[in-house]
């Protein structure tokens, strides 16, 4: 399997990548693109089904760019991920004999995501409003009645959004012209408390028939506690703009991870799989093996989730995060949990940490949880200089993690 989850086959030593295929499949393909040393193929017919091939539950799994591994038995998906980590550590990290544990999966890997960001567009042919994920490597919206990895409440939110847009002739944003109002619908559901946040991302400030939008969203569920407008007028793939306006209700929602309570605002990062988040943070805590006299740095701390988990077992935790709103949430979260042995700094970890080090700060344990591009070299250099005893690297991208581990 390739790194994107596609099957990799050989035709007389020529490598061919074929999406939606599984090791062990015997298939008929059509070559769709040929490069110097490899080609891409399209699955035409399965002649022999691989042992681990399953029938995906989602009717649009091939068209939609959301999921890549639905045709693979879940246990094998977990093995695939483990193997990817091993490969990255060996090939990019150049490290040998590293013990990579089994992937810890979920009991039921369905309906687990707490956040969805659906693009909104208009079908040029029929003039209908479209909401759904993009097709792979494109900006064509693939409509969906229900997405099996999302909370079901989203189906109703989307239904009401479409009705509102239709009834009041609200325009959808068009990427090529830059015209049209509604760009994305972004929702978050706090699984523990049930609270729901709906964010309408608009190209412009004015929302015609705003009250009706609010009414329709509120009609979805009493758990809708926060309705927000995010304004994004830029020609960009970045979903959220800089400005938020509360249309109705609260400016944030509340959730729990374990028994720690969190206030989450629209701009802040929040882990998307609540069940696995708890397991992930428990692992970080287990690896930290804190005795109570340590100073811990939690870098790329977001709203302070890992910081507060660790704070209960450490002497002091210092969190660093680049988004100011997230740090505001983090401070609020410390306060609502009565946790006082934490301090939070706004800024890039690679700028803040060298400064704090100069001021005499030292850490016994460092946790990093960077975005996909990994850590900055300046930061890693400082961590090395500090002679930190233990570094826990939480990663969403094993290839940049492997690069950083090498360093
Ligand atoms: N540990 C948190 C957040 C992890 S996501 C959690 O589990 O919830 C990564 C976070 O890093 C995001 O909040 C992002 O805003 C932040 N970030 C991105 N670049 C950064 C940088 N250079 N320095 C500090 N934080 C950064």
Short mmCIF file of N, CA and C in Angstrom, two decimals, residues 104-280:
data_model
loop_
_atom_site.label_atom_id
_atom_site.label_comp_id
_atom_site.label_asym_id
_atom_site.label_seq_id
_atom_site.Cartn_x
_atom_site.Cartn_y
_atom_site.Cartn_z
N UNK A 104 -3.51 1.73 18.50
CA UNK A 104 -4.65 1.54 19.40
C UNK A 104 -5.90 2.03 18.66
N UNK A 105 -6.76 1.12 18.30
CA UNK A 105 -7.95 1.50 17.53
C UNK A 105 -9.16 1.76 18.40
N UNK A 106 -10.26 2.03 17.73
CA UNK A 106 -11.53 2.24 18.44
C UNK A 106 -12.35 0.96 18.37
N UNK A 107 -13.32 0.84 19.27
CA UNK A 107 -14.22 -0.30 19.17
C UNK A 107 -15.11 -0.17 17.95
N UNK A 108 -15.60 1.03 17.74
CA UNK A 108 -16.54 1.24 16.64
C UNK A 108 -16.14 2.51 15.89
N UNK A 109 -15.38 2.35 14.82
CA UNK A 109 -14.85 3.56 14.16
C UNK A 109 -15.85 4.25 13.25
N UNK A 110 -16.99 4.60 13.79
CA UNK A 110 -18.04 5.28 13.03
C UNK A 110 -18.59 6.44 13.84
N UNK A 111 -19.06 7.47 13.14
CA UNK A 111 -19.74 8.58 13.82
C UNK A 111 -18.90 9.18 14.92
N UNK A 112 -17.59 9.19 14.75
CA UNK A 112 -16.73 9.60 15.85
C UNK A 112 -16.27 11.05 15.79
N UNK A 113 -16.33 11.68 14.62
CA UNK A 113 -15.78 13.03 14.51
C UNK A 113 -16.68 14.08 15.15
N UNK A 114 -16.05 15.03 15.85
CA UNK A 114 -16.83 16.09 16.49
C UNK A 114 -16.82 17.38 15.69
N UNK A 115 -16.14 17.36 14.55
CA UNK A 115 -16.03 18.60 13.77
C UNK A 115 -16.19 18.30 12.29
N UNK A 116 -16.96 19.14 11.61
CA UNK A 116 -17.05 19.00 10.16
C UNK A 116 -16.94 20.38 9.53
N UNK A 117 -16.26 20.46 8.41
CA UNK A 117 -16.16 21.71 7.66
C UNK A 117 -16.55 21.39 6.22
N UNK A 118 -17.80 21.61 5.90
CA UNK A 118 -18.27 21.30 4.55
C UNK A 118 -18.25 22.55 3.66
N UNK A 119 -17.66 22.45 2.47
CA UNK A 119 -17.79 23.55 1.53
C UNK A 119 -19.21 23.62 0.98
N UNK A 120 -19.65 24.84 0.68
CA UNK A 120 -20.98 25.06 0.12
C UNK A 120 -20.80 25.65 -1.27
N UNK A 121 -21.50 25.10 -2.24
CA UNK A 121 -21.36 25.60 -3.61
C UNK A 121 -22.68 25.50 -4.35
N UNK A 122 -22.61 25.76 -5.63
CA UNK A 122 -23.82 25.69 -6.44
C UNK A 122 -23.52 24.88 -7.68
N UNK A 123 -24.40 23.96 -7.95
CA UNK A 123 -24.28 23.12 -9.13
C UNK A 123 -24.62 23.96 -10.36
N UNK A 124 -23.64 24.19 -11.22
CA UNK A 124 -23.83 25.11 -12.36
C UNK A 124 -24.95 24.65 -13.29
N UNK A 125 -25.09 23.34 -13.45
CA UNK A 125 -26.08 22.81 -14.39
C UNK A 125 -27.51 23.03 -13.91
N UNK A 126 -27.76 22.62 -12.65
CA UNK A 126 -29.14 22.65 -12.15
C UNK A 126 -29.42 23.81 -11.20
N UNK A 127 -28.38 24.54 -10.86
CA UNK A 127 -28.56 25.70 -10.00
C UNK A 127 -28.83 25.36 -8.55
N UNK A 128 -28.61 24.06 -8.19
CA UNK A 128 -28.92 23.68 -6.82
C UNK A 128 -27.74 23.90 -5.87
N UNK A 129 -28.09 24.15 -4.61
CA UNK A 129 -27.05 24.32 -3.58
C UNK A 129 -26.45 22.96 -3.27
N UNK A 130 -25.13 22.92 -3.19
CA UNK A 130 -24.44 21.66 -2.89
C UNK A 130 -23.64 21.79 -1.59
N UNK A 131 -23.73 20.76 -0.76
CA UNK A 131 -22.93 20.71 0.46
C UNK A 131 -22.34 19.32 0.56
N UNK A 132 -21.05 19.22 0.80
CA UNK A 132 -20.41 17.90 0.92
C UNK A 132 -18.91 18.07 0.88
N UNK A 133 -18.19 16.97 0.90
CA UNK A 133 -16.73 17.07 0.79
C UNK A 133 -16.33 17.24 -0.67
N UNK A 134 -15.11 17.66 -0.88
CA UNK A 134 -14.57 17.73 -2.24
C UNK A 134 -14.20 16.32 -2.73
N UNK A 135 -14.27 16.13 -4.04
CA UNK A 135 -13.73 14.92 -4.64
C UNK A 135 -12.20 14.96 -4.47
N UNK A 136 -11.53 13.79 -4.54
CA UNK A 136 -10.07 13.81 -4.37
C UNK A 136 -9.38 14.76 -5.35
N UNK A 137 -8.41 15.51 -4.88
CA UNK A 137 -7.61 16.44 -5.69
C UNK A 137 -8.44 17.36 -6.57
N UNK A 138 -9.58 17.82 -6.07
CA UNK A 138 -10.39 18.75 -6.85
C UNK A 138 -11.21 19.61 -5.90
N UNK A 139 -11.90 20.57 -6.45
CA UNK A 139 -12.83 21.34 -5.64
C UNK A 139 -14.27 21.12 -6.10
N UNK A 140 -14.52 19.95 -6.69
CA UNK A 140 -15.90 19.57 -7.01
C UNK A 140 -16.54 19.02 -5.74
N UNK A 141 -17.68 19.58 -5.41
CA UNK A 141 -18.36 19.14 -4.19
C UNK A 141 -19.15 17.87 -4.45
N UNK A 142 -18.90 16.86 -3.63
CA UNK A 142 -19.64 15.61 -3.72
C UNK A 142 -20.70 15.62 -2.63
N UNK A 143 -21.93 15.68 -3.03
CA UNK A 143 -23.01 15.79 -2.06
C UNK A 143 -23.21 14.50 -1.28
N UNK A 144 -23.59 14.66 -0.04
CA UNK A 144 -23.80 13.50 0.80
C UNK A 144 -25.06 13.67 1.64
N UNK A 145 -25.84 12.60 1.79
CA UNK A 145 -27.01 12.67 2.66
C UNK A 145 -26.59 12.52 4.10
N UNK A 146 -25.62 11.64 4.28
CA UNK A 146 -25.09 11.47 5.62
C UNK A 146 -23.65 11.03 5.50
N UNK A 147 -22.82 11.50 6.41
CA UNK A 147 -21.43 11.09 6.41
C UNK A 147 -21.22 10.20 7.63
N UNK A 148 -20.83 8.96 7.40
CA UNK A 148 -20.80 7.96 8.47
C UNK A 148 -19.73 8.18 9.53
N UNK A 149 -18.81 9.08 9.27
CA UNK A 149 -17.83 9.34 10.34
C UNK A 149 -18.18 10.59 11.14
N UNK A 150 -19.25 11.26 10.71
CA UNK A 150 -19.67 12.47 11.43
C UNK A 150 -20.88 12.19 12.33
N UNK A 151 -21.09 13.11 13.25
CA UNK A 151 -22.27 13.06 14.10
C UNK A 151 -23.52 13.26 13.23
N UNK A 152 -24.58 12.50 13.53
CA UNK A 152 -25.81 12.56 12.71
C UNK A 152 -26.47 13.94 12.70
N UNK A 153 -26.23 14.71 13.73
CA UNK A 153 -26.89 16.02 13.81
C UNK A 153 -26.52 16.89 12.60
N UNK A 154 -25.36 16.62 12.01
CA UNK A 154 -24.94 17.41 10.85
C UNK A 154 -25.90 17.27 9.67
N UNK A 155 -26.52 16.11 9.55
CA UNK A 155 -27.48 15.90 8.45
C UNK A 155 -28.59 16.93 8.53
N UNK A 156 -29.07 17.16 9.75
CA UNK A 156 -30.17 18.12 9.94
C UNK A 156 -29.70 19.55 9.74
N UNK A 157 -28.50 19.82 10.20
CA UNK A 157 -27.96 21.18 10.04
C UNK A 157 -27.84 21.51 8.55
N UNK A 158 -27.32 20.55 7.80
CA UNK A 158 -27.14 20.78 6.36
C UNK A 158 -28.48 20.91 5.65
N UNK A 159 -29.43 20.09 6.06
CA UNK A 159 -30.76 20.15 5.47
C UNK A 159 -31.37 21.54 5.69
N UNK A 160 -31.27 22.04 6.91
CA UNK A 160 -31.82 23.36 7.23
C UNK A 160 -31.06 24.47 6.52
N UNK A 161 -29.76 24.32 6.40
CA UNK A 161 -28.96 25.32 5.69
C UNK A 161 -29.41 25.42 4.23
N UNK A 162 -29.57 24.25 3.61
CA UNK A 162 -29.98 24.23 2.19
C UNK A 162 -31.36 24.84 2.01
N UNK A 163 -32.29 24.51 2.92
CA UNK A 163 -33.64 25.06 2.82
C UNK A 163 -33.62 26.58 2.96
N UNK A 164 -32.85 27.04 3.93
CA UNK A 164 -32.75 28.49 4.14
C UNK A 164 -32.18 29.18 2.88
N UNK A 165 -31.14 28.59 2.32
CA UNK A 165 -30.52 29.20 1.13
C UNK A 165 -31.49 29.20 -0.05
N UNK A 166 -32.24 28.11 -0.16
CA UNK A 166 -33.19 27.99 -1.27
C UNK A 166 -34.35 28.98 -1.09
N UNK A 167 -34.94 28.96 0.10
CA UNK A 167 -36.12 29.80 0.35
C UNK A 167 -35.83 31.29 0.20
N UNK A 168 -34.63 31.71 0.60
CA UNK A 168 -34.35 33.15 0.58
C UNK A 168 -33.33 33.54 -0.50
N UNK A 169 -33.09 32.63 -1.42
CA UNK A 169 -32.17 32.89 -2.54
C UNK A 169 -30.81 33.40 -2.06
N UNK A 170 -30.30 32.71 -1.08
CA UNK A 170 -28.96 33.06 -0.56
C UNK A 170 -27.93 32.43 -1.49
N UNK A 171 -26.94 33.18 -1.88
CA UNK A 171 -25.97 32.68 -2.86
C UNK A 171 -24.83 31.90 -2.19
N UNK A 172 -24.32 30.95 -2.95
CA UNK A 172 -23.14 30.22 -2.49
C UNK A 172 -21.90 30.84 -3.13
N UNK A 173 -20.81 30.77 -2.43
CA UNK A 173 -19.55 31.35 -2.92
C UNK A 173 -19.07 30.59 -4.15
N UNK A 174 -18.58 31.33 -5.12
CA UNK A 174 -18.02 30.73 -6.33
C UNK A 174 -16.53 31.07 -6.37
N UNK A 175 -15.71 30.04 -6.30
CA UNK A 175 -14.25 30.25 -6.21
C UNK A 175 -13.68 30.96 -7.43
N UNK A 176 -14.24 30.68 -8.61
CA UNK A 176 -13.63 31.27 -9.81
C UNK A 176 -14.00 32.73 -9.99
N UNK A 177 -15.18 33.14 -9.55
CA UNK A 177 -15.56 34.54 -9.71
C UNK A 177 -15.32 35.36 -8.44
N UNK A 178 -15.26 34.67 -7.30
CA UNK A 178 -15.13 35.39 -6.03
C UNK A 178 -16.45 35.98 -5.57
N UNK A 179 -17.53 35.67 -6.27
CA UNK A 179 -18.85 36.16 -5.87
C UNK A 179 -19.59 35.10 -5.05
N UNK A 180 -20.70 35.53 -4.46
CA UNK A 180 -21.52 34.60 -3.68
C UNK A 180 -21.16 34.67 -2.21
N UNK A 181 -22.13 34.33 -1.36
CA UNK A 181 -21.97 34.59 0.08
C UNK A 181 -21.43 33.41 0.90
N UNK A 182 -22.13 32.27 0.83
CA UNK A 182 -21.83 31.20 1.81
C UNK A 182 -20.68 30.31 1.33
N UNK A 183 -19.61 30.26 2.11
CA UNK A 183 -18.42 29.49 1.70
C UNK A 183 -18.39 28.10 2.32
N UNK A 184 -18.60 28.06 3.64
CA UNK A 184 -18.51 26.79 4.36
C UNK A 184 -19.53 26.76 5.49
N UNK A 185 -19.90 25.55 5.86
CA UNK A 185 -20.63 25.38 7.12
C UNK A 185 -19.71 24.53 8.00
N UNK A 186 -19.46 25.03 9.18
CA UNK A 186 -18.49 24.42 10.09
C UNK A 186 -19.24 24.13 11.39
N UNK A 187 -19.23 22.88 11.82
CA UNK A 187 -19.92 22.57 13.08
C UNK A 187 -19.01 21.82 14.03
N UNK A 188 -19.30 22.01 15.30
CA UNK A 188 -18.61 21.24 16.33
C UNK A 188 -19.65 20.73 17.32
N UNK A 189 -19.52 19.46 17.68
CA UNK A 189 -20.42 18.87 18.66
C UNK A 189 -19.56 18.40 19.83
N UNK A 190 -19.87 18.90 21.02
CA UNK A 190 -19.16 18.43 22.21
C UNK A 190 -19.81 17.11 22.63
N UNK A 191 -19.10 16.00 22.48
CA UNK A 191 -19.72 14.69 22.69
C UNK A 191 -20.16 14.47 24.14
N UNK A 192 -19.40 15.03 25.09
CA UNK A 192 -19.74 14.77 26.50
C UNK A 192 -20.92 15.60 26.97
N UNK A 193 -21.01 16.86 26.54
CA UNK A 193 -22.08 17.73 27.03
C UNK A 193 -23.22 17.83 26.03
N UNK A 194 -22.97 17.46 24.78
CA UNK A 194 -23.99 17.57 23.73
C UNK A 194 -24.03 18.94 23.07
N UNK A 195 -23.34 19.92 23.62
CA UNK A 195 -23.42 21.29 23.08
C UNK A 195 -22.93 21.36 21.63
N UNK A 196 -23.66 22.13 20.82
CA UNK A 196 -23.35 22.24 19.40
C UNK A 196 -23.03 23.68 19.04
N UNK A 197 -21.97 23.84 18.22
CA UNK A 197 -21.64 25.15 17.66
C UNK A 197 -21.80 25.09 16.14
N UNK A 198 -22.46 26.11 15.59
CA UNK A 198 -22.58 26.19 14.13
C UNK A 198 -21.90 27.47 13.68
N UNK A 199 -20.97 27.35 12.72
CA UNK A 199 -20.29 28.53 12.19
C UNK A 199 -20.59 28.63 10.69
N UNK A 200 -21.13 29.76 10.30
CA UNK A 200 -21.38 30.00 8.88
C UNK A 200 -20.25 30.88 8.36
N UNK A 201 -19.49 30.34 7.41
CA UNK A 201 -18.36 31.11 6.88
C UNK A 201 -18.83 31.86 5.65
N UNK A 202 -18.74 33.18 5.69
CA UNK A 202 -19.31 34.00 4.62
C UNK A 202 -18.28 34.88 3.95
N UNK A 203 -18.52 35.11 2.68
CA UNK A 203 -17.71 36.02 1.89
C UNK A 203 -18.38 37.39 1.96
N UNK A 204 -18.14 38.12 3.06
CA UNK A 204 -18.81 39.40 3.26
C UNK A 204 -19.49 39.44 4.62
N UNK A 205 -19.84 40.63 5.04
CA UNK A 205 -20.35 40.84 6.40
C UNK A 205 -21.86 40.64 6.52
N UNK A 206 -22.59 41.16 5.54
CA UNK A 206 -24.04 41.16 5.64
C UNK A 206 -24.64 39.79 5.31
N UNK A 207 -25.51 39.31 6.18
CA UNK A 207 -26.24 38.06 5.89
C UNK A 207 -27.71 38.40 5.73
N UNK A 208 -28.24 38.33 4.50
CA UNK A 208 -29.67 38.59 4.33
C UNK A 208 -30.48 37.50 5.04
N UNK A 209 -31.57 37.84 5.62
CA UNK A 209 -32.44 36.89 6.33
C UNK A 209 -31.68 36.11 7.41
N UNK A 210 -30.90 36.88 8.12
CA UNK A 210 -30.07 36.33 9.20
C UNK A 210 -30.93 35.69 10.30
N UNK A 211 -32.04 36.37 10.65
CA UNK A 211 -32.89 35.87 11.73
C UNK A 211 -33.45 34.49 11.37
N UNK A 212 -33.81 34.33 10.10
CA UNK A 212 -34.35 33.04 9.65
C UNK A 212 -33.27 31.96 9.71
N UNK A 213 -32.05 32.35 9.40
CA UNK A 213 -30.95 31.38 9.52
C UNK A 213 -30.82 30.92 10.98
N UNK A 214 -30.84 31.89 11.87
CA UNK A 214 -30.72 31.56 13.30
C UNK A 214 -31.86 30.64 13.73
N UNK A 215 -33.10 31.01 13.33
CA UNK A 215 -34.26 30.19 13.71
C UNK A 215 -34.12 28.76 13.21
N UNK A 216 -33.69 28.63 11.95
CA UNK A 216 -33.58 27.27 11.38
C UNK A 216 -32.51 26.45 12.10
N UNK A 217 -31.41 27.10 12.42
CA UNK A 217 -30.35 26.36 13.13
C UNK A 217 -30.82 25.96 14.52
N UNK A 218 -31.53 26.88 15.17
CA UNK A 218 -32.03 26.56 16.52
C UNK A 218 -33.08 25.47 16.48
N UNK A 219 -33.80 25.38 15.36
CA UNK A 219 -34.85 24.37 15.25
C UNK A 219 -34.26 22.95 15.15
N UNK A 220 -32.99 22.86 14.82
CA UNK A 220 -32.35 21.54 14.68
C UNK A 220 -32.30 20.81 16.01
N UNK A 221 -31.94 21.55 17.07
CA UNK A 221 -31.81 20.92 18.39
C UNK A 221 -31.67 21.99 19.46
N UNK A 222 -32.17 21.66 20.66
CA UNK A 222 -31.99 22.57 21.79
C UNK A 222 -30.53 22.62 22.22
N UNK A 223 -29.76 21.65 21.74
CA UNK A 223 -28.33 21.62 22.10
C UNK A 223 -27.51 22.62 21.30
N UNK A 224 -28.12 23.22 20.25
CA UNK A 224 -27.38 24.27 19.54
C UNK A 224 -27.24 25.46 20.50
N UNK A 225 -26.00 25.71 20.93
CA UNK A 225 -25.79 26.73 21.96
C UNK A 225 -25.04 27.95 21.43
N UNK A 226 -24.47 27.81 20.24
CA UNK A 226 -23.64 28.89 19.74
C UNK A 226 -23.76 28.95 18.21
N UNK A 227 -24.20 30.10 17.69
CA UNK A 227 -24.28 30.28 16.23
C UNK A 227 -23.40 31.47 15.89
N UNK A 228 -22.43 31.22 15.03
CA UNK A 228 -21.39 32.22 14.78
C UNK A 228 -21.23 32.46 13.29
N UNK A 229 -20.93 33.71 12.95
CA UNK A 229 -20.56 34.03 11.57
C UNK A 229 -19.06 34.25 11.54
N UNK A 230 -18.41 33.61 10.59
CA UNK A 230 -16.98 33.85 10.36
C UNK A 230 -16.86 34.51 9.00
N UNK A 231 -16.14 35.60 8.96
CA UNK A 231 -16.04 36.36 7.70
C UNK A 231 -14.70 36.08 7.01
N UNK A 232 -14.80 35.57 5.79
CA UNK A 232 -13.60 35.28 5.01
C UNK A 232 -13.80 35.77 3.58
N UNK A 233 -13.19 36.90 3.25
CA UNK A 233 -13.39 37.50 1.92
C UNK A 233 -12.19 37.25 1.00
N UNK A 234 -11.21 36.48 1.50
CA UNK A 234 -10.00 36.26 0.70
C UNK A 234 -10.16 35.11 -0.30
N UNK A 235 -9.43 35.22 -1.41
CA UNK A 235 -9.37 34.12 -2.38
C UNK A 235 -8.33 33.14 -1.86
N UNK A 236 -8.79 32.17 -1.05
CA UNK A 236 -7.84 31.28 -0.38
C UNK A 236 -8.49 29.93 -0.10
N UNK A 237 -7.66 28.90 0.09
CA UNK A 237 -8.17 27.60 0.51
C UNK A 237 -8.32 27.50 2.02
N UNK A 238 -7.79 28.50 2.72
CA UNK A 238 -7.95 28.51 4.18
C UNK A 238 -9.43 28.75 4.48
N UNK A 239 -9.99 27.90 5.32
CA UNK A 239 -11.45 27.94 5.51
C UNK A 239 -11.92 29.15 6.31
N UNK A 240 -11.28 29.36 7.46
CA UNK A 240 -11.77 30.43 8.33
C UNK A 240 -11.05 31.75 8.08
N UNK A 241 -11.81 32.84 8.12
CA UNK A 241 -11.22 34.18 8.10
C UNK A 241 -10.86 34.60 9.51
N UNK A 242 -10.39 35.83 9.65
CA UNK A 242 -9.90 36.29 10.95
C UNK A 242 -11.02 36.76 11.87
N UNK A 243 -12.17 37.12 11.30
CA UNK A 243 -13.19 37.78 12.11
C UNK A 243 -14.40 36.89 12.40
N UNK A 244 -14.80 36.85 13.67
CA UNK A 244 -15.98 36.10 14.08
C UNK A 244 -17.00 37.03 14.71
N UNK A 245 -18.26 36.72 14.47
CA UNK A 245 -19.33 37.50 15.07
C UNK A 245 -20.35 36.51 15.62
N UNK A 246 -20.71 36.70 16.88
CA UNK A 246 -21.73 35.81 17.46
C UNK A 246 -23.08 36.23 16.92
N UNK A 247 -23.78 35.32 16.25
CA UNK A 247 -25.11 35.64 15.73
C UNK A 247 -26.16 35.37 16.80
N UNK A 248 -25.92 34.30 17.54
CA UNK A 248 -26.87 33.93 18.59
C UNK A 248 -26.16 33.04 19.61
N UNK A 249 -26.49 33.19 20.89
CA UNK A 249 -25.99 32.28 21.93
C UNK A 249 -24.58 32.63 22.38
N UNK A 250 -23.85 31.59 22.78
CA UNK A 250 -22.52 31.78 23.38
C UNK A 250 -21.43 31.89 22.32
N UNK A 251 -20.28 32.38 22.71
CA UNK A 251 -19.16 32.48 21.77
C UNK A 251 -18.28 31.24 21.79
N UNK A 252 -18.62 30.29 22.66
CA UNK A 252 -17.85 29.03 22.71
C UNK A 252 -18.75 27.93 23.27
N UNK A 253 -18.32 26.69 23.11
CA UNK A 253 -19.07 25.59 23.73
C UNK A 253 -18.16 24.87 24.72
N UNK A 254 -18.77 24.05 25.56
CA UNK A 254 -18.02 23.39 26.62
C UNK A 254 -18.01 21.88 26.38
N UNK A 255 -16.86 21.27 26.61
CA UNK A 255 -16.77 19.81 26.52
C UNK A 255 -15.85 19.29 27.64
N UNK A 256 -15.87 18.01 27.84
CA UNK A 256 -14.96 17.38 28.81
C UNK A 256 -14.07 16.38 28.10
N UNK A 257 -12.81 16.31 28.51
CA UNK A 257 -11.96 15.17 28.15
C UNK A 257 -11.55 14.56 29.49
N UNK A 258 -11.95 13.31 29.72
CA UNK A 258 -11.81 12.77 31.07
C UNK A 258 -12.66 13.64 31.98
N UNK A 259 -12.09 14.08 33.10
CA UNK A 259 -12.87 14.97 33.97
C UNK A 259 -12.38 16.41 33.89
N UNK A 260 -11.61 16.72 32.85
CA UNK A 260 -11.18 18.11 32.67
C UNK A 260 -12.14 18.78 31.68
N UNK A 261 -12.54 20.00 32.08
CA UNK A 261 -13.57 20.72 31.32
C UNK A 261 -12.90 21.71 30.37
N UNK A 262 -13.43 21.81 29.15
CA UNK A 262 -12.80 22.72 28.18
C UNK A 262 -13.82 23.62 27.50
N UNK A 263 -13.42 24.88 27.40
CA UNK A 263 -14.20 25.84 26.63
C UNK A 263 -13.52 25.96 25.27
N UNK A 264 -14.32 25.83 24.20
CA UNK A 264 -13.74 25.76 22.85
C UNK A 264 -14.35 26.85 21.98
N UNK A 265 -13.52 27.72 21.44
CA UNK A 265 -14.05 28.75 20.52
C UNK A 265 -13.72 28.39 19.07
N UNK A 266 -14.36 29.06 18.12
CA UNK A 266 -14.26 28.60 16.72
C UNK A 266 -12.84 28.52 16.16
N UNK A 267 -11.98 29.45 16.52
CA UNK A 267 -10.63 29.49 15.94
C UNK A 267 -9.69 28.46 16.56
N UNK A 268 -10.08 27.91 17.70
CA UNK A 268 -9.15 27.05 18.43
C UNK A 268 -9.12 25.64 17.89
N UNK A 269 -7.93 25.05 17.95
CA UNK A 269 -7.80 23.64 17.59
C UNK A 269 -8.39 22.79 18.71
N UNK A 270 -9.11 21.75 18.33
CA UNK A 270 -9.62 20.80 19.31
C UNK A 270 -9.60 19.43 18.63
N UNK A 271 -9.01 18.44 19.28
CA UNK A 271 -8.89 17.11 18.68
C UNK A 271 -10.26 16.63 18.18
N UNK A 272 -10.28 15.97 17.01
CA UNK A 272 -11.56 15.69 16.36
C UNK A 272 -12.20 14.36 16.77
N UNK A 273 -11.43 13.49 17.40
CA UNK A 273 -11.98 12.19 17.79
C UNK A 273 -11.97 12.08 19.31
N UNK A 274 -13.09 12.45 19.95
CA UNK A 274 -13.09 12.58 21.41
C UNK A 274 -12.75 11.28 22.15
N UNK A 275 -13.20 10.15 21.61
CA UNK A 275 -12.93 8.88 22.30
C UNK A 275 -11.42 8.61 22.32
N UNK A 276 -10.80 8.78 21.15
CA UNK A 276 -9.37 8.50 21.04
C UNK A 276 -8.50 9.57 21.68
N UNK A 277 -9.04 10.78 21.77
CA UNK A 277 -8.27 11.87 22.41
C UNK A 277 -7.94 11.50 23.84
N UNK A 278 -8.94 10.96 24.51
CA UNK A 278 -8.74 10.60 25.91
C UNK A 278 -7.63 9.55 26.03
N UNK A 279 -7.64 8.59 25.11
CA UNK A 279 -6.63 7.54 25.10
C UNK A 279 -5.25 8.12 24.78
N UNK A 280 -5.23 9.04 23.82
CA UNK A 280 -3.97 9.70 23.43
C UNK A 280 -3.36 10.47 24.60
#
